Short mmCIF file of C-alpha atoms and ligand atoms in Angstrom, two decimals:
data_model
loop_
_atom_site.label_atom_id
_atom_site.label_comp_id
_atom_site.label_asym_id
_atom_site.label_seq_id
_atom_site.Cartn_x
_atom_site.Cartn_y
_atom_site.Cartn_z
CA UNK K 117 149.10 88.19 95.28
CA UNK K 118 147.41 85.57 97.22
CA UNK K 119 144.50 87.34 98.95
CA UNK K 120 141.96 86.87 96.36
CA UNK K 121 142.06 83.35 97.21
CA UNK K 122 141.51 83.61 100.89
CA UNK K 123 138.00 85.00 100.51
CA UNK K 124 136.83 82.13 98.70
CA UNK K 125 138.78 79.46 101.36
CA UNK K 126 136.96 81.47 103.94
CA UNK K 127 133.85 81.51 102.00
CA UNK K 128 133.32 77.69 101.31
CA UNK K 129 134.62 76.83 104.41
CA UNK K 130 131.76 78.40 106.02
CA UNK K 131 129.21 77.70 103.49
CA UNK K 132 130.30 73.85 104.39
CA UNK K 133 129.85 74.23 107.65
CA UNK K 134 126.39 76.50 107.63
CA UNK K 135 124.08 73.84 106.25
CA UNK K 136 120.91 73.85 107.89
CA UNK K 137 120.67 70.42 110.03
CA UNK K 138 117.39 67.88 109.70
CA UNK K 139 117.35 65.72 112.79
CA UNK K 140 115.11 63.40 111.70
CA UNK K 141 112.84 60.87 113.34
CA UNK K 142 112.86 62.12 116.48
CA UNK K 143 108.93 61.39 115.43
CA UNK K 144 108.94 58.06 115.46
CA UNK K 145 107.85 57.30 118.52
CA UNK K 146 104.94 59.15 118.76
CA UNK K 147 101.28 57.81 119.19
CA UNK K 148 98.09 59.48 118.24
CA UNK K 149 94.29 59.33 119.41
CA UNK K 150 92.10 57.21 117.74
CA UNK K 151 94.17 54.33 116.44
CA UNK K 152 95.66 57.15 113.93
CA UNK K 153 98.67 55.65 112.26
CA UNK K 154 100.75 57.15 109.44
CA UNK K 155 103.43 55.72 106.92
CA UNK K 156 106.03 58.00 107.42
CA UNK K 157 107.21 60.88 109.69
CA UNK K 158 109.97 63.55 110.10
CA UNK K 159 111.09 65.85 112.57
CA UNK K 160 110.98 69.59 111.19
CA UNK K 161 114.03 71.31 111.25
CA UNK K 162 112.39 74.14 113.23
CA UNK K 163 109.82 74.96 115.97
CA UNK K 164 109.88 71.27 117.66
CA UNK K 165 107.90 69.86 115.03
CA UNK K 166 107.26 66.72 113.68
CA UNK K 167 104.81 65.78 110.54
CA UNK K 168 103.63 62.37 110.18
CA UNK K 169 101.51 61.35 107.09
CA UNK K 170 100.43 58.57 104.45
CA UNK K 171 99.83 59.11 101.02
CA UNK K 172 97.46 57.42 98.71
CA UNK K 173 98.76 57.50 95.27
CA UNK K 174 95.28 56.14 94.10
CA UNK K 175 93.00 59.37 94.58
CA UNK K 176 96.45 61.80 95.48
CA UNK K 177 95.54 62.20 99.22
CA UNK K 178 97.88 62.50 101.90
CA UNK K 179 96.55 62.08 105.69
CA UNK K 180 98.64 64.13 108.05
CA UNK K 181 99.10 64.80 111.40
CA UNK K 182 101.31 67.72 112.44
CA UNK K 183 102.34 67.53 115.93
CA UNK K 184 103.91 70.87 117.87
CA UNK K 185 104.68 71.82 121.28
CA UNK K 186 102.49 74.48 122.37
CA UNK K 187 101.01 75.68 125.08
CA UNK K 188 97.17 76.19 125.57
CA UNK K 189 96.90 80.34 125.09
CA UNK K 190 98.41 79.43 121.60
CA UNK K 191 98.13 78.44 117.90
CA UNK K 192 99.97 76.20 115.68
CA UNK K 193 99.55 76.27 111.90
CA UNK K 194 100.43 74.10 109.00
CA UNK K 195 100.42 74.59 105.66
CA UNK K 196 101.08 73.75 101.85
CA UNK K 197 102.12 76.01 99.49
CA UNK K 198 100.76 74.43 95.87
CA UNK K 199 102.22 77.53 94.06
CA UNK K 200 105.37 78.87 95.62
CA UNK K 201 107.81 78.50 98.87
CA UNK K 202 107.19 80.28 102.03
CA UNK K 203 104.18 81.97 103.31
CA UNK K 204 102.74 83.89 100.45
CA UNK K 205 100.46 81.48 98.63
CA UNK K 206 100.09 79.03 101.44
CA UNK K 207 97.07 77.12 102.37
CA UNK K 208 97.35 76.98 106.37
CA UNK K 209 95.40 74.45 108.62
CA UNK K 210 94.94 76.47 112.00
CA UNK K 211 94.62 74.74 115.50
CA UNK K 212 93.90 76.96 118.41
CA UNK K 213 91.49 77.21 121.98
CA UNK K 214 88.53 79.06 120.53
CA UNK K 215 85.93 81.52 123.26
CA UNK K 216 83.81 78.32 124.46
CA UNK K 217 87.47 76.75 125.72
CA UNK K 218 87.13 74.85 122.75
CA UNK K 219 89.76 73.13 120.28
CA UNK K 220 89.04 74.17 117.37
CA UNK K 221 90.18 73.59 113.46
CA UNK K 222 89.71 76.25 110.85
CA UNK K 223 91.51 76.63 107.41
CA UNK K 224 92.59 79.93 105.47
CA UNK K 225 94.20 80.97 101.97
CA UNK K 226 97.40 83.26 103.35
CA UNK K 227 97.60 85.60 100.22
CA UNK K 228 100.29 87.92 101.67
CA UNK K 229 102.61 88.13 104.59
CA UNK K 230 99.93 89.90 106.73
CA UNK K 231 96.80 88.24 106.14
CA UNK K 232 93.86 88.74 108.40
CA UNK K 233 92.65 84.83 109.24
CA UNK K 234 89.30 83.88 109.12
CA UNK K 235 87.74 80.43 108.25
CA UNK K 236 88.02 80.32 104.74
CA UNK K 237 88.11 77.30 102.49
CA UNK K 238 91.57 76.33 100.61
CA UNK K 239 92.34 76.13 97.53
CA UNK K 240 92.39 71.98 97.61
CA UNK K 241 89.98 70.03 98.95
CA UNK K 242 89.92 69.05 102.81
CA UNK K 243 88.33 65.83 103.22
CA UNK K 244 88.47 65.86 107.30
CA UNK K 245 90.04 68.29 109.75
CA UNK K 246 90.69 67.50 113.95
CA UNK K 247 93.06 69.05 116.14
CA UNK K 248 93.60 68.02 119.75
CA UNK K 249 95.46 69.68 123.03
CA UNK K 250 97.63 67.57 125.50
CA UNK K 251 100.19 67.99 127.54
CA UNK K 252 101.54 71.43 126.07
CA UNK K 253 101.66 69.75 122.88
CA UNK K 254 98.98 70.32 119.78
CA UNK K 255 98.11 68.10 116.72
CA UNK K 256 96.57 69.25 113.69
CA UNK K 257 94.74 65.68 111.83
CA UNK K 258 93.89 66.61 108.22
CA UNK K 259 92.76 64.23 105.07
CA UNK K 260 93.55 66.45 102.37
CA UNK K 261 93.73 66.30 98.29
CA UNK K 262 97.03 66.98 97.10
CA UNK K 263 97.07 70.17 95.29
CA UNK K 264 97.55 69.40 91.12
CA UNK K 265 98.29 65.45 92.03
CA UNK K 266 102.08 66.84 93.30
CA UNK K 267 103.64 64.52 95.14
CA UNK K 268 106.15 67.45 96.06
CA UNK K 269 104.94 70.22 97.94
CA UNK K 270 106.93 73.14 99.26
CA UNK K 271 105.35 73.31 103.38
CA UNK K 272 105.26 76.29 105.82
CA UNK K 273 104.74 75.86 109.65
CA UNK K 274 103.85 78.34 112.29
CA UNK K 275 103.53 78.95 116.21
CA UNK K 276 102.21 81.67 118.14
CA UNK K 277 100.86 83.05 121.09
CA UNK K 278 99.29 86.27 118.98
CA UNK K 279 95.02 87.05 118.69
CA UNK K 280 92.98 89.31 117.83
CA UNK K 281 89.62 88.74 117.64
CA UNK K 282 89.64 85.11 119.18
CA UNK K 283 91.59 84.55 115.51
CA UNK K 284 95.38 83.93 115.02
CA UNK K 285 97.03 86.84 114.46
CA UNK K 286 101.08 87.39 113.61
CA UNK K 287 104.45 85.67 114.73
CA UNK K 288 107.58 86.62 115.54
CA UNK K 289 109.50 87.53 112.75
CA UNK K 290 113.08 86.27 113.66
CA UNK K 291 114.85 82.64 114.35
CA UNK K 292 112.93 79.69 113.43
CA UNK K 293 109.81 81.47 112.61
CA UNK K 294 111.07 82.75 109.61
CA UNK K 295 113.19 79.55 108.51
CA UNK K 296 110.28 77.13 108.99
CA UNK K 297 109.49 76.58 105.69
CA UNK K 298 111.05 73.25 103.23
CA UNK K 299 110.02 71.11 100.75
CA UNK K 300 108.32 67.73 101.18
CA UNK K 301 108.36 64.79 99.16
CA UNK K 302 105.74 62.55 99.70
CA UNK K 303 106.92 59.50 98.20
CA UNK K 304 110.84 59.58 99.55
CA UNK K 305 109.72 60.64 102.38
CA UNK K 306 112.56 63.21 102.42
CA UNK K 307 112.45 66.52 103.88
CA UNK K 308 114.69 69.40 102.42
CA UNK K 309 115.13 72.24 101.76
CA UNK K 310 116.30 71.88 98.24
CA UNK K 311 113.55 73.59 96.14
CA UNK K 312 113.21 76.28 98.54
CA UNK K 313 115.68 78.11 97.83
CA UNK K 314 114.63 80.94 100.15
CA UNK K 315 116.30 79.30 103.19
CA UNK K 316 119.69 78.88 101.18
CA UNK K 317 119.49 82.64 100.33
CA UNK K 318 119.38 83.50 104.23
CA UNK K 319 122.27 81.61 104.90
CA UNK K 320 123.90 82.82 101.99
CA UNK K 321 123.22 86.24 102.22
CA UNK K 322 124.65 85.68 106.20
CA UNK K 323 127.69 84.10 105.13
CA UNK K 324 128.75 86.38 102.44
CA UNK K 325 127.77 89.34 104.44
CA UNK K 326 129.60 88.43 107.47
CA UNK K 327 132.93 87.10 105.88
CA UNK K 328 132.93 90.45 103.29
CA UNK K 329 131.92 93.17 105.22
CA UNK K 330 132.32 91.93 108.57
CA UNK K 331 135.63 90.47 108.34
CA UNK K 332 137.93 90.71 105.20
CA UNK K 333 136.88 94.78 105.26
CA UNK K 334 138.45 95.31 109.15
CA UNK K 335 141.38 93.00 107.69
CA UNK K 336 142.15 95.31 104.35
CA UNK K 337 142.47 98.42 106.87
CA UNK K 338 144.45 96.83 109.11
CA UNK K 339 147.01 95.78 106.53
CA UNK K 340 147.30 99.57 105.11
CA UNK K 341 147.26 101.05 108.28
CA UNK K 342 149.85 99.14 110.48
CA UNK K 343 151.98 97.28 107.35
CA UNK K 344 152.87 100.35 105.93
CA UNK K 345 154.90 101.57 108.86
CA UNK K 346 157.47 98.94 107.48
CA UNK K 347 159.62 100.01 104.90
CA UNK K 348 159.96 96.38 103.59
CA UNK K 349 156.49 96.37 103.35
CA UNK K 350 156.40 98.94 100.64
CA UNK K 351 154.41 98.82 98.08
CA UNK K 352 153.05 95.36 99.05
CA UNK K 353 150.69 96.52 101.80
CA UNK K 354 149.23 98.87 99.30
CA UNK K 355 148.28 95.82 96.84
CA UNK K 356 147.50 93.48 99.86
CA UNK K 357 144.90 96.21 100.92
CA UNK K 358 143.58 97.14 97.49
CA UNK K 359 143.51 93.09 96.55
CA UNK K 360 141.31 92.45 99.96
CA UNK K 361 139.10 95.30 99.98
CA UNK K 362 138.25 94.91 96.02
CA UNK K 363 137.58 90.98 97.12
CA UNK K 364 135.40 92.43 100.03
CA UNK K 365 133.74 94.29 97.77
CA UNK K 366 132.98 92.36 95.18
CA UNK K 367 131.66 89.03 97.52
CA UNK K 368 129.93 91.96 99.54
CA UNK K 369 128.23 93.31 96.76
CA UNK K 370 127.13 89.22 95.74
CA UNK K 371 125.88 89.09 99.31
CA UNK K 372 124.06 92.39 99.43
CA UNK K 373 122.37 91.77 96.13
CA UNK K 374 120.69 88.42 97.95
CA UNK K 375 120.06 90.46 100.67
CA UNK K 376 117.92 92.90 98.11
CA UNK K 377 115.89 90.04 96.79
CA UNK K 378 114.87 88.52 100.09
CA UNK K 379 113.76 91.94 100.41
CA UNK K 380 111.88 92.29 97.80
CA UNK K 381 110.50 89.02 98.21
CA UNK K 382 108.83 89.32 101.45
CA UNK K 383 106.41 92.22 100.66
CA UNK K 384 105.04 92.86 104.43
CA UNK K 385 108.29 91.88 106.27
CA UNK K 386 110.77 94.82 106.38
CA UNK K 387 113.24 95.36 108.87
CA UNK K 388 113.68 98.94 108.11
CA UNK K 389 116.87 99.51 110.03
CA UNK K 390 118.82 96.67 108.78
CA UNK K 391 117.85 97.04 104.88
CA UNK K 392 118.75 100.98 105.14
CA UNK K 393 122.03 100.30 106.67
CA UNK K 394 122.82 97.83 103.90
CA UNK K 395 121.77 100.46 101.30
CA UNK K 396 123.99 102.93 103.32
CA UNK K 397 126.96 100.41 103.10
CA UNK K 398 126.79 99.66 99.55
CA UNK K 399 126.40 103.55 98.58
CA UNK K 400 129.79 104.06 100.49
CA UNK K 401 131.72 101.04 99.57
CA UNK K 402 130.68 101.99 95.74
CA UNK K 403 132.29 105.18 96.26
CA UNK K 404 135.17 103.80 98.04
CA UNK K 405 136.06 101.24 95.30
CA UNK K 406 135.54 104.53 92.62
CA UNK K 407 137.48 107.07 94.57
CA UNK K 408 140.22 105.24 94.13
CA UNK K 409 140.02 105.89 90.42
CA UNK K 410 140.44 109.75 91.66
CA UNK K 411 142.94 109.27 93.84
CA UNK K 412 145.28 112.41 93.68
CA UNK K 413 149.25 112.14 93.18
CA UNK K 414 150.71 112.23 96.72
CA UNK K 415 152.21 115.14 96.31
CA UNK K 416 149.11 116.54 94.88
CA UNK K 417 147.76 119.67 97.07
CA UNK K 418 144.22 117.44 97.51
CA UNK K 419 145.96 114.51 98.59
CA UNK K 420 145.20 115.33 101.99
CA UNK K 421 141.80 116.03 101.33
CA UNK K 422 141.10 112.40 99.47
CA UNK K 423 143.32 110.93 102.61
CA UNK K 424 140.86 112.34 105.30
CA UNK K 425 137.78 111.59 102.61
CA UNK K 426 138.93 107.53 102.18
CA UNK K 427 140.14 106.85 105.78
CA UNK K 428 136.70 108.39 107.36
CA UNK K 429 134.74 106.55 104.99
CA UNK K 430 136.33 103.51 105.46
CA UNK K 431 136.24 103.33 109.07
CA UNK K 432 132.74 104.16 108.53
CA UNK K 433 132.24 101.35 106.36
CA UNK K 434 133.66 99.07 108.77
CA UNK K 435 131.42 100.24 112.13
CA UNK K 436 128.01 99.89 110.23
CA UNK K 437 129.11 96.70 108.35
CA UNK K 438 129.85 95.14 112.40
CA UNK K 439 126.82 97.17 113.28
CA UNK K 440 124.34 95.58 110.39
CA UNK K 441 125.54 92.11 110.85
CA UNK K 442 124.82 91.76 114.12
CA UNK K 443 121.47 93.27 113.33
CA UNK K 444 121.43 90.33 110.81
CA UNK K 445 121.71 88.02 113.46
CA UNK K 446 118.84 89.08 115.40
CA UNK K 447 116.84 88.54 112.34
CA UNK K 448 117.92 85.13 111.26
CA UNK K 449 118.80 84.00 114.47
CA UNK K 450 121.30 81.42 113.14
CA UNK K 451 122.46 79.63 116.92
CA UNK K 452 124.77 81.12 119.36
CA UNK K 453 127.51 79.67 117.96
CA UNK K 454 127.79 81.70 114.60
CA UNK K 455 127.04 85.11 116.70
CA UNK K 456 130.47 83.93 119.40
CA UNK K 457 132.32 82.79 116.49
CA UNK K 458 131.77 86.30 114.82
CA UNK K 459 132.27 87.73 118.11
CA UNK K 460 135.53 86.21 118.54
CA UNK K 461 136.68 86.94 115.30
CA UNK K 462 136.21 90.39 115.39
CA UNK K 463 137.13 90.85 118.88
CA UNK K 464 140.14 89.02 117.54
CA UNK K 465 140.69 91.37 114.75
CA UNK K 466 140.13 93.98 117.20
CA UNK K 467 143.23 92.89 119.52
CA UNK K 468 145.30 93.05 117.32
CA UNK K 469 144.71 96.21 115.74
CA UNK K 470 145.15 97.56 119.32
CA UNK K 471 148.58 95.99 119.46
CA UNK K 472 149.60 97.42 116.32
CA UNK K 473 148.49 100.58 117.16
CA UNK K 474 150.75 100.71 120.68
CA UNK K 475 153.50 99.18 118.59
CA UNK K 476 153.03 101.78 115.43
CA UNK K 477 153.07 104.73 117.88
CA UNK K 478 155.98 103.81 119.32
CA UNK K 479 157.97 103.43 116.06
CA UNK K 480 156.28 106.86 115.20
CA UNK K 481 157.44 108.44 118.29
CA UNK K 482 160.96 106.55 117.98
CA UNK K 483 161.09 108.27 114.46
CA UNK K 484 160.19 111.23 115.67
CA UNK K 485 162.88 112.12 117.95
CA UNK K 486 165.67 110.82 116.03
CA UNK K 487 164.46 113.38 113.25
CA UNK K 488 164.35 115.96 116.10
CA UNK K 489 167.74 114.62 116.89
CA UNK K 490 169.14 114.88 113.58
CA UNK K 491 167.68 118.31 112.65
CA UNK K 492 168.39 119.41 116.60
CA UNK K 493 164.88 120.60 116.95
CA UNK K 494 163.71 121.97 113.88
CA UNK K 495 160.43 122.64 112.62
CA UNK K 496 161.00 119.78 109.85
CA UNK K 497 159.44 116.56 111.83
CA UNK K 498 156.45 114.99 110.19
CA UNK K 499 154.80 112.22 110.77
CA UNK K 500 155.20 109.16 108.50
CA UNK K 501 151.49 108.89 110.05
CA UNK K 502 147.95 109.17 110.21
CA UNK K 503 146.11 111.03 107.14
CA UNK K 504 149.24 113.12 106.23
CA UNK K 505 149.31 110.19 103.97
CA UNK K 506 152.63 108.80 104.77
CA UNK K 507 155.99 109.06 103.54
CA UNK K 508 156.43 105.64 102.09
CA UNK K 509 152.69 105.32 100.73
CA UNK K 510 153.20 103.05 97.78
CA UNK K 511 151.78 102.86 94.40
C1 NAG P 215 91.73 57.61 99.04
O1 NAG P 215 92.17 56.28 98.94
C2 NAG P 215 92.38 55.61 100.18
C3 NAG P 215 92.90 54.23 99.93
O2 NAG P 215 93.74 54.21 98.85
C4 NAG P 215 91.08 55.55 100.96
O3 NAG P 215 91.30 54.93 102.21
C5 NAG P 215 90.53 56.95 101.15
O4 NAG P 215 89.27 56.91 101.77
C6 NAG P 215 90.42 57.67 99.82
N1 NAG P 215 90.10 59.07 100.11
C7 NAG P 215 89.18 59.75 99.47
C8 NAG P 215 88.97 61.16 99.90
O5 NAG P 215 88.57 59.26 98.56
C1 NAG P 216 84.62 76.73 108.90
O1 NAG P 216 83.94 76.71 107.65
C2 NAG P 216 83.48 75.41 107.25
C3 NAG P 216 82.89 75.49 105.87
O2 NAG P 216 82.44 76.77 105.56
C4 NAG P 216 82.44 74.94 108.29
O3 NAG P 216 81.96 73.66 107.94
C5 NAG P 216 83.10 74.89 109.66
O4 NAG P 216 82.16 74.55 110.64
C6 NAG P 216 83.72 76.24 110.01
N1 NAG P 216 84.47 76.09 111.23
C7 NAG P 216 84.50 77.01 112.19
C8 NAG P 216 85.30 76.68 113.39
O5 NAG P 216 83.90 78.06 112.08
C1 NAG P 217 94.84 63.73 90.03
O1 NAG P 217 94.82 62.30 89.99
C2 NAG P 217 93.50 61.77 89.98
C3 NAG P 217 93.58 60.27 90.12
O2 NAG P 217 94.71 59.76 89.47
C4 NAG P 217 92.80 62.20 88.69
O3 NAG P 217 91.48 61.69 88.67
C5 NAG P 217 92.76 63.73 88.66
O4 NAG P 217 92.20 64.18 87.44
C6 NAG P 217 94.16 64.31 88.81
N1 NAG P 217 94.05 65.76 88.97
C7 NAG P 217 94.87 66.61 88.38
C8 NAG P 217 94.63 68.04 88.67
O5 NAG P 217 95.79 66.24 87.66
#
């Protein structure tokens, strides 16, 4: 049986080819005000930004500059997280147009994913603070201490055109404003996002999701519903489609279980629909992978019933999966070309079910009327078909 292998050729495939991208030094032509200069800089792999900074091993300080396009009814925001990754935790240095038309600095603790910003000193100490506005482009200056003499700090970064009060206030919560988060390593230089591993769990909880649910499922049903018209074909479809859905399931479950934590790990941030249709899709493939512990004789009176019960919850399965991952990819925003890759893979799959289908019916109907034939139009014909169950079901 080789399907179990094919998940797992599909699976690092993609994981090879879904690592996020630094461009760096893209920075390193940039200039700042006052004679600024800085030892190092790197582009940030989201939001247009770049970080420039030197670090003084002597008293653990780092100067920074963080430089973002922006325009001037905005605010950009930098931050370090001394504790954990992402945004809970963070210290952010804000940089926004204040009521007098003024550029103006401020700092602020961000203890959860909704926090109300006000000027509020950090947990580290800020030695100096500037920001400046030009050309649709801000800078945040900052002399800070590094928090508990780390010379690697896990970083978040923010934009946004969202006030209340004259204060910052939210972001989008999709695309790059969710992924702009890494860790930074002072010394090397090196950006990454090793160490936060909540950027790895995105694209892994993508990747899984979309080859399990969104594409080995659609395959499993369309091996048991068009290779079983084919005598020859008996009982291998039957294995072939128990081998790939069981593989579905089990990467699927490995993906939805990510998809739980990252969950659970942004208290604040739920996106109601997609996590409930997950939920829904693990309750049914659960029951999917059980009821075939139940499944009746077929000749057994309630074969029919478990027949009608599998294929509707299957094809059920298989619409919300398609459904929640391309809810998934409004939330993670991953590029264009991962959504018309999917696209064209299921549209793909889609095709040729369609084919099959005209092709099936017409060996059904062929079937059909040389039965008639033979029994010269007696009430015997059945269909080899549909949720009758089919004469040559195997196993
Ligand atoms: C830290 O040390 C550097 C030189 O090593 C110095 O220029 C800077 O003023 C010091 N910063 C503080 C806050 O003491
Ligand atoms: C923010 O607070 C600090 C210290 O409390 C103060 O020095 C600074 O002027 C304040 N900045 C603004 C913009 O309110
Ligand atoms: C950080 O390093 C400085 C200078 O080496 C030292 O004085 C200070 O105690 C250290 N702080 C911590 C929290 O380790």
């Amino acid at each position: 049986m080789a399907t179990p292998l094919t998940p797992f050729l599909l699976i690092s495939l993609t994981l090879a080819l879904f690592r996020p991208s630094f461009s760096q030094k893209s920075c390193s032509g940039e200039t700042f005000s006052q004679n600024r200069v800085y030892t190092v800089c790197n582009s940030l792999p989201q939001l247009s930004a770049n970080l420039h900074w030197t670090y003084h091993p002597a008293n653990s300080t780092v100067d920074v500059a963080y430089r973002a396009p922006q325009s001037a009814d905005g605010w950009v925001a930098w931050a370090l997280n001394p504790t954990t990754s992402g945004m809970r935790g963070a210290q952010a240095i804000f940089a926004f147009f204040d009521s007098n038309n003024a550029m103006t600095t401020i700092t602020c603790p961000l203890p959860n994913t909704q926090p109300t910003i006000r000027n509020t000193s950090l947990s580290y100490n800020v030695y100096s603070m500037a920001s400046e506005f030009s050309n649709n482009v801000m800078t945040i200056y900052a002399t800070i201490e590094l928090p508990n003499n780390k010379t690697q700090v896990n970083q978040v970064w923010q934009a946004s055109n969202q006030f209340s009060n004259g204060l910052p206030y939210g972001h989008l919560q999709a695309g790059p404003n969710i992924l702009s988060e890494g860790l930074l390593d002072l010394l090397s230089g090196e950006l990454s996002s090793t160490g936060n591993s909540r950027i790895h769990l995105k694209n892994r909880h993508g990747v899984l999701n979309a080859v399990s649910w969104g594409i080995l499922l659609p395959i499993g049903a369309i091996i048991a519903r068009y290779l079983r018209m084919f005598k020859s074909a008996d009982p291998a479809w039957f294995y072939l489609h128990v081998g790939c859905q069981c593989s579905a399931y089990i990467v699927g479950v490995a993906g939805w279980g990510i998809g739980i934590k990252l969950g659970n790990d942004s208290k604040g941030i739920t996106y109601n629909s997609h996590r409930n249709i997950g939920i829904a899709l693990f309750i049914l493939g659960t029951l999917q992978v059980f009821a075939l512990f139940l499944r009746p004789n077929k000749d057994h009176k309630y074969r029919l019933y478990w027949n009608i019960y599998h294929h509707l919850t299957g094809y059920t399965v298989i619409v919300l999966s398609v459904v929640n991952i391309f809810k998934g990819f409004d939330i993670l925003e991953p590029g264009d070309k991962w959504k018309h890759a999917y696209i064209a893979i299921i549209s793909t799959l889609a095709g040729i079910a369609a084919i099959l289908e005209a092709v099936t019916w017409g060996i059904v109907l062929k079937r059909r009327r040389s039965v008639e034939k033979f029994q010269n139009g007696a009430n015997g014909a059945t269909s080899s078909y549909g949720y009758g169950g089919g004469a040559n079901q195997g196993a």
